[in-house]
Amino acid sequence: MTTDLDSSAKLRPDLDCAPPHTRPRPSGTSREEETPDTLSGPLADARAQLADAIEILGLDDGVYSMLAHPRREMTVSVPLRRDDGEIELLVGHRVQHNVSRGPGKGGLRYSKDVTLDEVRALAMWMTWKCALVDVPYGGAKGGVRFDPKLYSRDEVQRVTRRYTSEIIPIIGPTQDIPAPDMGTDEQVMAWMMDTYSASLGHTVLGVTTGKPLELGGSLGRPTATSLGVAHVALAALSYLGRRPSGTTVAVQGFGKVGRGAARFLREAGVKVVAVCDEYGAVFNADGLCLPELEAHSAATGSVLGFKGGEELENSDALLYLDVDVLVPAAIEGVLHAGNADRVRASLIVEGANGPTTPAADEIFRAAGTLVIPDILANAGGVIVSYFEWVQANQAYWWSQTDVENRLRERMERAWNRVLEYAALHDISLRSAATVLAVDTVTTAHLTRGLYP
């Protein structure tokens, strides 16, 4: 195990010696209005995790308030002319949680479930993710509330260009750099880049990441998040003394992250016995043939109907299978107080953002289940987005081998830091990861100083 924690990741010297949970809460501004109890969903979870880190670090309530609220947020109207000529009004958001360590960085999602609080939570998690894996960004996130599957490609393009034009004042290669997320892809990033560039009168490749290769994208970016999930999953199996060849895994979600994570784990020798999408789940105790399943899903739009596996009762049934590893790679809050005690996997690797609630975390910790938190497990995407941004700024592109080697190095370094810190302070991997990230961001913010 690596024991080389760089100084920026450590707690302040006066706090290193005291057991984290024995430190008294500092006095300061009341946190009554900021408590997660007044909220629900992802933002409540994100603020609860922040509050835990603030307490472990011994920081005051003023720092909590500063980090619990976004630095800047914008809500915009996105009028859309449908293909039939009707006008529909959509709503979009862009939230910049913290920019103390560099420009905002975070995905853009298109979903009928997008809310401002969800975007706030995702932006906060992006801040911690960037700090944890040491990329010089703050956290940001965006979303437009609509289901792109119900709209034509031309309509999605019009939504993208209008949304981009509305948020142009707060984005840019040195301000805030969007990337793909749920419901968006490299074509959406190309439209965003073109819209932004047209407004300035010249091409600005660095305004988005996750673009097509022809427009300044990076080799290795489409699979980066999935590959990062696989790297830390394999590192955790090694830590637990398990061989990939004797391990079974179930993957919830067969989209951008889950599909690639399943493929990379299978290539490493792990037996992928179940996957699911929004329509249902398939299972094969002997292991699913992923190339055939991917072809079936691409042809039909779902994993259902795949002849190489039996259908489970529903997608949730996948969460409770008797497997060694569970990879929730779909949406937030799928593991909660109502179902955590039914999960039989001994290792959970969070491919999605926020799939585990704080209540479920407590249940897993009591049961001895190891949870690799989202801000570590799925950080591969933002790492390679950073690589893409660097390449665009230099107009010099790396080989896929260079990209993947650098990705593996950063993921393994972050894993070792978190693992060591959790062991040193007898806290969960999530608490350790959040503490390390919050301490890094707080140090940067306070070193810069509060503007009068």
Short mmCIF file of C-alpha atoms in Angstrom, two decimals:
data_model
loop_
_atom_site.label_atom_id
_atom_site.label_comp_id
_atom_site.label_asym_id
_atom_site.label_seq_id
_atom_site.Cartn_x
_atom_site.Cartn_y
_atom_site.Cartn_z
CA MET A 1 0.00 0.00 0.00
CA THR A 2 1.32 3.44 -0.89
CA THR A 3 1.82 5.71 2.13
CA ASP A 4 2.85 8.85 0.30
CA LEU A 5 0.19 11.44 1.12
CA ASP A 6 1.15 14.79 -0.35
CA SER A 7 1.02 17.71 2.06
CA SER A 8 -1.91 19.41 0.35
CA ALA A 9 -4.13 16.45 1.15
CA LYS A 10 -3.36 16.25 4.86
CA LEU A 11 -5.32 17.80 7.65
CA ARG A 12 -3.74 20.79 9.31
CA PRO A 13 -1.01 19.63 11.75
CA ASP A 14 -2.97 20.70 14.81
CA LEU A 15 -5.82 18.38 13.81
CA ASP A 16 -3.87 15.30 12.73
CA CYS A 17 -3.37 13.92 16.22
CA ALA A 18 -6.89 14.18 17.61
CA PRO A 19 -9.32 11.31 16.89
CA PRO A 20 -11.79 12.82 14.40
CA HIS A 21 -15.04 12.03 16.16
CA THR A 22 -13.88 13.24 19.57
CA ARG A 23 -13.34 16.85 18.53
CA PRO A 24 -15.95 19.28 19.88
CA ARG A 25 -18.11 21.08 17.38
CA PRO A 26 -16.80 24.62 16.91
CA SER A 27 -18.92 27.57 17.85
CA GLY A 28 -20.02 29.92 15.13
CA THR A 29 -22.92 30.94 12.95
CA SER A 30 -26.05 28.85 13.40
CA ARG A 31 -26.40 26.06 10.87
CA GLU A 32 -30.12 25.62 11.53
CA GLU A 33 -31.23 26.80 8.10
CA GLU A 34 -28.51 24.79 6.37
CA THR A 35 -29.10 21.34 7.85
CA PRO A 36 -29.81 18.49 5.42
CA ASP A 37 -32.96 17.77 7.45
CA THR A 38 -34.66 20.71 5.72
CA LEU A 39 -33.94 19.20 2.30
CA SER A 40 -34.37 15.89 0.55
CA GLY A 41 -32.71 14.02 -2.27
CA PRO A 42 -29.17 14.49 -3.58
CA LEU A 43 -28.61 17.97 -2.14
CA ALA A 44 -29.48 16.75 1.35
CA ASP A 45 -27.05 13.86 0.92
CA ALA A 46 -24.29 16.13 -0.40
CA ARG A 47 -24.68 18.58 2.48
CA ALA A 48 -24.76 15.76 5.04
CA GLN A 49 -21.45 14.48 3.67
CA LEU A 50 -20.03 18.00 3.79
CA ALA A 51 -21.21 18.47 7.38
CA ASP A 52 -19.50 15.23 8.39
CA ALA A 53 -16.23 16.35 6.77
CA ILE A 54 -16.43 19.79 8.39
CA GLU A 55 -16.85 18.18 11.80
CA ILE A 56 -13.94 15.78 11.28
CA LEU A 57 -11.73 18.65 10.14
CA GLY A 58 -12.78 20.81 13.11
CA LEU A 59 -13.76 23.71 10.84
CA ASP A 60 -16.33 26.28 11.84
CA ASP A 61 -19.88 26.82 10.64
CA GLY A 62 -18.87 29.74 8.48
CA VAL A 63 -16.76 27.43 6.34
CA TYR A 64 -19.66 24.98 6.14
CA SER A 65 -22.02 27.71 4.95
CA MET A 66 -19.48 28.91 2.40
CA LEU A 67 -19.08 25.42 0.95
CA ALA A 68 -22.74 24.35 1.25
CA HIS A 69 -23.87 27.06 -1.17
CA PRO A 70 -22.85 27.52 -4.81
CA ARG A 71 -20.62 30.39 -5.78
CA ARG A 72 -22.83 31.20 -8.77
CA GLU A 73 -25.91 29.74 -10.42
CA MET A 74 -28.01 30.65 -13.44
CA THR A 75 -31.50 29.49 -14.40
CA VAL A 76 -32.56 30.20 -17.96
CA SER A 77 -35.60 29.83 -20.17
CA VAL A 78 -34.98 27.69 -23.23
CA PRO A 79 -37.73 28.29 -25.82
CA LEU A 80 -37.87 25.53 -28.42
CA ARG A 81 -39.60 25.52 -31.78
CA ARG A 82 -40.64 21.91 -32.31
CA ASP A 83 -40.45 20.31 -35.73
CA ASP A 84 -44.22 20.75 -36.13
CA GLY A 85 -43.92 24.50 -35.49
CA GLU A 86 -45.25 24.53 -31.92
CA ILE A 87 -43.33 26.48 -29.26
CA GLU A 88 -42.36 24.72 -26.04
CA LEU A 89 -40.61 26.38 -23.10
CA LEU A 90 -37.94 24.36 -21.30
CA VAL A 91 -35.93 25.32 -18.22
CA GLY A 92 -32.16 24.98 -17.88
CA HIS A 93 -29.65 25.50 -15.08
CA ARG A 94 -25.90 25.97 -14.70
CA VAL A 95 -24.39 25.91 -11.21
CA GLN A 96 -20.80 26.75 -10.30
CA HIS A 97 -20.26 25.43 -6.81
CA ASN A 98 -16.67 26.55 -6.18
CA VAL A 99 -13.94 28.02 -8.38
CA SER A 100 -11.18 28.60 -5.83
CA ARG A 101 -8.87 26.03 -7.43
CA GLY A 102 -9.59 26.86 -11.06
CA PRO A 103 -12.43 27.13 -13.59
CA GLY A 104 -15.67 25.27 -13.01
CA LYS A 105 -15.88 21.78 -14.50
CA GLY A 106 -18.86 19.50 -14.80
CA GLY A 107 -21.28 17.76 -17.07
CA LEU A 108 -24.48 18.82 -18.77
CA ARG A 109 -27.42 16.46 -18.43
CA TYR A 110 -30.70 16.32 -20.31
CA SER A 111 -33.39 14.58 -18.26
CA LYS A 112 -37.03 15.03 -17.39
CA ASP A 113 -35.99 14.78 -13.73
CA VAL A 114 -33.52 17.68 -13.69
CA THR A 115 -34.04 20.06 -10.76
CA LEU A 116 -31.99 22.96 -9.48
CA ASP A 117 -31.26 21.16 -6.20
CA GLU A 118 -30.03 18.10 -8.09
CA VAL A 119 -27.69 20.28 -10.16
CA ARG A 120 -26.45 22.00 -7.00
CA ALA A 121 -25.60 18.63 -5.44
CA LEU A 122 -23.85 17.37 -8.56
CA ALA A 123 -21.82 20.58 -8.78
CA MET A 124 -20.70 20.15 -5.16
CA TRP A 125 -19.64 16.55 -5.77
CA MET A 126 -17.66 17.76 -8.81
CA THR A 127 -15.75 20.19 -6.57
CA TRP A 128 -14.70 17.36 -4.27
CA LYS A 129 -13.94 15.04 -7.18
CA CYS A 130 -11.60 17.53 -8.86
CA ALA A 131 -9.80 18.25 -5.58
CA LEU A 132 -9.45 14.58 -4.69
CA VAL A 133 -7.76 13.60 -7.96
CA ASP A 134 -5.76 16.84 -8.09
CA VAL A 135 -7.00 18.47 -11.26
CA PRO A 136 -7.02 22.31 -11.19
CA TYR A 137 -10.76 22.81 -11.43
CA GLY A 138 -13.69 23.72 -9.27
CA GLY A 139 -17.04 21.99 -9.50
CA ALA A 140 -19.90 22.90 -11.81
CA LYS A 141 -22.91 21.19 -13.37
CA GLY A 142 -25.70 21.94 -15.79
CA GLY A 143 -29.01 20.52 -16.87
CA VAL A 144 -32.08 21.08 -19.02
CA ARG A 145 -35.37 19.52 -17.93
CA PHE A 146 -36.55 17.39 -20.85
CA ASP A 147 -36.23 13.82 -22.12
CA PRO A 148 -34.11 13.93 -25.29
CA LYS A 149 -35.39 10.52 -26.39
CA LEU A 150 -38.78 12.12 -27.05
CA TYR A 151 -37.33 14.81 -29.33
CA SER A 152 -35.78 14.73 -32.79
CA ARG A 153 -32.06 15.24 -33.23
CA ASP A 154 -32.71 18.64 -34.80
CA GLU A 155 -34.81 19.62 -31.78
CA VAL A 156 -32.05 18.53 -29.40
CA GLN A 157 -29.62 20.66 -31.39
CA ARG A 158 -31.89 23.70 -31.09
CA VAL A 159 -32.22 23.14 -27.33
CA THR A 160 -28.46 22.87 -26.99
CA ARG A 161 -27.69 25.99 -28.98
CA ARG A 162 -30.30 28.12 -27.22
CA TYR A 163 -29.27 26.89 -23.77
CA THR A 164 -25.62 27.57 -24.61
CA SER A 165 -26.35 31.05 -25.86
CA GLU A 166 -28.15 31.84 -22.59
CA ILE A 167 -25.25 30.70 -20.35
CA ILE A 168 -22.41 32.12 -22.49
CA PRO A 169 -21.73 34.92 -19.95
CA ILE A 170 -20.60 32.38 -17.33
CA ILE A 171 -18.84 29.65 -19.37
CA GLY A 172 -15.53 29.56 -21.19
CA PRO A 173 -12.18 27.73 -21.17
CA THR A 174 -11.01 29.75 -18.16
CA GLN A 175 -14.43 30.09 -16.49
CA ASP A 176 -16.51 26.93 -16.72
CA ILE A 177 -16.04 23.96 -19.05
CA PRO A 178 -19.07 21.68 -19.68
CA ALA A 179 -18.79 17.99 -20.57
CA PRO A 180 -21.25 15.21 -21.46
CA ASP A 181 -23.47 13.65 -18.81
CA MET A 182 -26.77 11.80 -18.76
CA GLY A 183 -28.70 12.37 -22.00
CA THR A 184 -25.87 14.25 -23.73
CA ASP A 185 -22.95 13.11 -25.88
CA GLU A 186 -19.98 14.30 -27.91
CA GLN A 187 -22.27 15.79 -30.59
CA VAL A 188 -23.97 17.96 -27.97
CA MET A 189 -20.53 19.15 -26.85
CA ALA A 190 -19.66 19.97 -30.48
CA TRP A 191 -22.83 22.08 -30.79
CA MET A 192 -22.00 23.87 -27.53
CA MET A 193 -18.45 24.56 -28.66
CA ASP A 194 -19.65 25.86 -32.04
CA THR A 195 -22.31 28.12 -30.49
CA TYR A 196 -19.81 29.60 -28.04
CA SER A 197 -17.17 30.03 -30.76
CA ALA A 198 -19.63 31.72 -33.12
CA SER A 199 -20.45 34.27 -30.43
CA LEU A 200 -16.75 35.18 -30.12
CA GLY A 201 -15.96 35.05 -33.81
CA HIS A 202 -13.24 32.41 -33.55
CA THR A 203 -12.93 28.73 -32.65
CA VAL A 204 -12.48 27.95 -28.94
CA LEU A 205 -11.85 24.21 -28.62
CA GLY A 206 -11.29 24.36 -24.85
CA VAL A 207 -14.79 25.56 -23.92
CA THR A 208 -16.11 21.97 -23.71
CA THR A 209 -14.63 18.52 -23.26
CA GLY A 210 -15.90 15.16 -24.41
CA LYS A 211 -15.98 16.43 -27.99
CA PRO A 212 -15.49 14.37 -31.18
CA LEU A 213 -11.85 13.72 -32.07
CA GLU A 214 -12.29 15.82 -35.22
CA LEU A 215 -13.02 18.87 -33.04
CA GLY A 216 -10.30 18.61 -30.43
CA GLY A 217 -11.54 15.64 -28.44
CA SER A 218 -9.14 13.32 -26.67
CA LEU A 219 -8.45 9.67 -27.33
CA GLY A 220 -9.71 7.67 -24.37
CA ARG A 221 -12.29 10.24 -23.23
CA PRO A 222 -15.50 8.30 -24.09
CA THR A 223 -14.46 5.34 -21.92
CA ALA A 224 -12.54 7.25 -19.23
CA THR A 225 -15.17 7.11 -16.48
CA SER A 226 -15.76 3.40 -17.05
CA LEU A 227 -12.05 2.63 -17.10
CA GLY A 228 -11.56 4.58 -13.88
CA VAL A 229 -14.34 2.56 -12.22
CA ALA A 230 -12.60 -0.64 -13.29
CA HIS A 231 -9.22 0.55 -12.00
CA VAL A 232 -10.46 1.24 -8.48
CA ALA A 233 -12.65 -1.86 -8.42
CA LEU A 234 -9.64 -4.03 -9.23
CA ALA A 235 -7.51 -2.16 -6.68
CA ALA A 236 -10.18 -2.79 -4.04
CA LEU A 237 -10.35 -6.49 -4.91
CA SER A 238 -6.59 -6.71 -4.48
CA TYR A 239 -6.86 -4.93 -1.13
CA LEU A 240 -9.53 -7.44 -0.06
CA GLY A 241 -7.34 -10.34 -1.17
CA ARG A 242 -9.60 -11.43 -4.02
CA ARG A 243 -8.61 -12.45 -7.54
CA PRO A 244 -10.61 -11.07 -10.48
CA SER A 245 -11.10 -14.57 -11.89
CA GLY A 246 -12.99 -15.69 -8.80
CA THR A 247 -15.19 -12.62 -8.57
CA THR A 248 -18.76 -11.93 -9.72
CA VAL A 249 -20.22 -8.49 -10.42
CA ALA A 250 -23.64 -6.97 -11.13
CA VAL A 251 -23.80 -3.63 -12.93
CA GLN A 252 -26.80 -1.36 -12.55
CA GLY A 253 -27.03 0.82 -15.64
CA PHE A 254 -25.92 -0.05 -19.16
CA GLY A 255 -25.23 3.42 -20.48
CA LYS A 256 -22.05 5.48 -20.81
CA VAL A 257 -20.54 4.31 -17.53
CA GLY A 258 -22.05 0.89 -16.80
CA ARG A 259 -21.53 -0.57 -20.25
CA GLY A 260 -17.82 0.26 -20.34
CA ALA A 261 -17.24 -0.70 -16.69
CA ALA A 262 -18.76 -4.13 -17.34
CA ARG A 263 -16.59 -4.58 -20.43
CA PHE A 264 -13.33 -3.57 -18.69
CA LEU A 265 -14.04 -5.74 -15.64
CA ARG A 266 -14.80 -8.71 -17.87
CA GLU A 267 -11.54 -8.15 -19.76
CA ALA A 268 -9.73 -8.27 -16.40
CA GLY A 269 -11.29 -11.66 -15.66
CA VAL A 270 -14.26 -10.67 -13.50
CA LYS A 271 -17.47 -12.57 -14.25
CA VAL A 272 -20.28 -10.13 -15.11
CA VAL A 273 -23.46 -12.02 -14.19
CA ALA A 274 -26.11 -9.28 -14.37
CA VAL A 275 -26.75 -5.89 -15.92
CA CYS A 276 -29.80 -3.70 -16.16
CA ASP A 277 -31.08 -0.58 -17.86
CA GLU A 278 -34.16 1.55 -17.24
CA TYR A 279 -36.39 -1.11 -18.79
CA GLY A 280 -35.26 -4.22 -16.93
CA ALA A 281 -32.42 -6.59 -16.00
CA VAL A 282 -30.85 -9.78 -17.33
CA PHE A 283 -28.91 -12.43 -15.42
CA ASN A 284 -26.68 -15.39 -16.26
CA ALA A 285 -24.91 -17.21 -13.42
CA ASP A 286 -22.22 -18.40 -15.82
CA GLY A 287 -21.51 -14.87 -17.01
CA LEU A 288 -23.11 -12.71 -19.69
CA CYS A 289 -21.58 -12.55 -23.16
CA LEU A 290 -21.08 -8.79 -23.20
CA PRO A 291 -20.26 -8.32 -26.91
CA GLU A 292 -23.52 -10.06 -27.81
CA LEU A 293 -25.43 -8.13 -25.14
CA GLU A 294 -24.02 -4.81 -26.36
CA ALA A 295 -25.05 -5.65 -29.92
CA HIS A 296 -28.53 -6.63 -28.74
CA SER A 297 -28.91 -3.44 -26.70
CA ALA A 298 -27.74 -1.29 -29.62
CA ALA A 299 -30.21 -2.99 -31.97
CA THR A 300 -33.26 -2.99 -29.68
CA GLY A 301 -32.62 -0.11 -27.26
CA SER A 302 -32.74 -2.36 -24.20
CA VAL A 303 -31.10 -5.34 -22.54
CA LEU A 304 -34.52 -7.01 -22.33
CA GLY A 305 -35.07 -9.87 -24.74
CA PHE A 306 -31.43 -10.91 -24.70
CA LYS A 307 -31.32 -14.67 -25.32
CA GLY A 308 -28.07 -15.15 -23.41
CA GLY A 309 -29.64 -14.43 -20.02
CA GLU A 310 -32.85 -14.68 -18.04
CA GLU A 311 -34.86 -11.60 -17.20
CA LEU A 312 -35.07 -10.61 -13.55
CA GLU A 313 -38.30 -9.54 -11.93
CA ASN A 314 -37.31 -5.88 -12.25
CA SER A 315 -34.24 -3.66 -12.35
CA ASP A 316 -34.12 -3.32 -8.56
CA ALA A 317 -33.76 -7.10 -8.20
CA LEU A 318 -30.23 -6.77 -9.56
CA LEU A 319 -29.21 -4.82 -6.44
CA TYR A 320 -29.94 -7.80 -4.18
CA LEU A 321 -28.17 -10.58 -6.10
CA ASP A 322 -25.61 -12.78 -4.34
CA VAL A 323 -22.55 -11.28 -6.03
CA ASP A 324 -19.17 -10.10 -4.80
CA VAL A 325 -19.29 -6.64 -6.38
CA LEU A 326 -22.13 -4.24 -7.11
CA VAL A 327 -21.57 -1.31 -9.47
CA PRO A 328 -24.47 1.18 -9.27
CA ALA A 329 -23.92 3.19 -12.45
CA ALA A 330 -27.33 4.71 -13.11
CA ILE A 331 -28.89 7.48 -10.97
CA GLU A 332 -28.81 8.98 -7.49
CA GLY A 333 -30.29 7.48 -4.34
CA VAL A 334 -30.83 3.87 -5.45
CA LEU A 335 -29.28 2.47 -2.24
CA HIS A 336 -31.13 3.82 0.79
CA ALA A 337 -32.37 2.96 4.26
CA GLY A 338 -35.24 0.95 2.83
CA ASN A 339 -33.12 -1.51 0.85
CA ALA A 340 -29.49 -1.37 1.99
CA ASP A 341 -29.89 -4.38 4.30
CA ARG A 342 -30.92 -6.48 1.28
CA VAL A 343 -27.67 -5.84 -0.61
CA ARG A 344 -25.45 -8.94 -0.48
CA ALA A 345 -22.37 -7.65 -2.31
CA SER A 346 -19.35 -7.11 -0.07
CA LEU A 347 -17.93 -4.39 -2.35
CA ILE A 348 -19.86 -1.48 -3.86
CA VAL A 349 -18.18 0.70 -6.49
CA GLU A 350 -20.17 3.85 -7.25
CA GLY A 351 -20.15 4.44 -10.99
CA ALA A 352 -23.04 6.91 -10.67
CA ASN A 353 -23.07 10.16 -8.71
CA GLY A 354 -24.76 9.87 -5.31
CA PRO A 355 -26.24 6.36 -5.59
CA THR A 356 -25.91 5.74 -1.83
CA THR A 357 -27.70 7.82 0.80
CA PRO A 358 -26.06 8.61 4.17
CA ALA A 359 -28.49 6.24 5.91
CA ALA A 360 -27.46 3.41 3.60
CA ASP A 361 -23.80 4.25 4.22
CA GLU A 362 -24.32 3.64 7.94
CA ILE A 363 -25.94 0.27 7.24
CA PHE A 364 -23.11 -0.77 4.93
CA ARG A 365 -20.44 0.33 7.41
CA ALA A 366 -22.08 -1.67 10.20
CA ALA A 367 -22.26 -4.72 7.92
CA GLY A 368 -18.61 -4.45 6.88
CA THR A 369 -19.49 -3.68 3.25
CA LEU A 370 -16.77 -1.68 1.53
CA VAL A 371 -18.12 1.28 -0.46
CA ILE A 372 -15.86 3.11 -2.91
CA PRO A 373 -17.43 6.58 -3.11
CA ASP A 374 -18.47 8.27 -6.32
CA ILE A 375 -16.01 11.15 -6.05
CA LEU A 376 -13.24 8.58 -6.28
CA ALA A 377 -14.74 5.72 -8.29
CA ASN A 378 -16.09 7.72 -11.23
CA ALA A 379 -13.42 10.43 -11.36
CA GLY A 380 -11.89 9.02 -14.55
CA GLY A 381 -14.12 11.20 -16.71
CA VAL A 382 -13.00 14.50 -15.22
CA ILE A 383 -9.36 13.39 -15.24
CA VAL A 384 -9.40 12.75 -18.98
CA SER A 385 -11.53 15.87 -19.53
CA TYR A 386 -8.63 17.73 -17.94
CA PHE A 387 -6.25 15.96 -20.30
CA GLU A 388 -8.45 16.99 -23.25
CA TRP A 389 -8.49 20.62 -22.06
CA VAL A 390 -4.70 20.62 -21.71
CA GLN A 391 -4.28 19.14 -25.19
CA ALA A 392 -6.67 21.72 -26.69
CA ASN A 393 -4.82 24.59 -25.01
CA GLN A 394 -1.50 23.29 -26.32
CA ALA A 395 -2.84 22.17 -29.72
CA TYR A 396 -0.90 18.95 -29.16
CA TRP A 397 -2.66 15.58 -28.87
CA TRP A 398 -1.50 12.53 -26.93
CA SER A 399 -1.72 8.87 -27.85
CA GLN A 400 -4.38 6.68 -26.28
CA THR A 401 -1.66 4.80 -24.40
CA ASP A 402 -0.43 8.07 -22.87
CA VAL A 403 -3.96 9.01 -21.85
CA GLU A 404 -4.78 5.65 -20.30
CA ASN A 405 -1.46 5.36 -18.46
CA ARG A 406 -1.88 8.83 -16.96
CA LEU A 407 -5.46 7.99 -16.00
CA ARG A 408 -4.45 4.77 -14.25
CA GLU A 409 -1.68 6.56 -12.36
CA ARG A 410 -4.03 9.24 -11.02
CA MET A 411 -6.78 6.80 -10.10
CA GLU A 412 -4.40 4.51 -8.23
CA ARG A 413 -2.76 7.44 -6.45
CA ALA A 414 -6.14 8.73 -5.28
CA TRP A 415 -7.21 5.24 -4.18
CA ASN A 416 -4.08 4.83 -2.05
CA ARG A 417 -4.48 8.26 -0.45
CA VAL A 418 -8.09 7.61 0.50
CA LEU A 419 -7.42 4.08 1.72
CA GLU A 420 -4.53 5.19 3.94
CA TYR A 421 -6.41 8.14 5.38
CA ALA A 422 -9.49 6.03 6.15
CA ALA A 423 -7.34 3.47 7.97
CA LEU A 424 -5.41 6.12 9.88
CA HIS A 425 -8.56 7.78 11.24
CA ASP A 426 -10.89 4.75 11.33
CA ILE A 427 -13.48 6.33 9.09
CA SER A 428 -15.24 5.18 5.91
CA LEU A 429 -13.73 5.61 2.48
CA ARG A 430 -16.44 8.17 1.68
CA SER A 431 -15.65 10.25 4.75
CA ALA A 432 -11.92 9.99 4.01
CA ALA A 433 -12.36 11.05 0.39
CA THR A 434 -14.63 13.95 1.30
CA VAL A 435 -12.36 15.14 4.12
CA LEU A 436 -9.30 15.12 1.87
CA ALA A 437 -11.18 17.02 -0.83
CA VAL A 438 -12.85 19.53 1.50
CA ASP A 439 -9.52 20.25 3.22
CA THR A 440 -7.87 20.88 -0.16
CA VAL A 441 -10.63 23.25 -1.30
CA THR A 442 -10.85 25.05 2.05
CA THR A 443 -7.08 25.60 2.13
CA ALA A 444 -7.15 27.04 -1.39
CA HIS A 445 -10.12 29.28 -0.60
CA LEU A 446 -8.73 30.63 2.66
CA THR A 447 -5.25 31.07 1.21
CA ARG A 448 -6.73 33.23 -1.53
CA GLY A 449 -8.59 35.20 1.15
CA LEU A 450 -12.14 36.47 1.45
CA TYR A 451 -12.70 39.53 -0.70
CA PRO A 452 -13.65 42.54 1.46
#
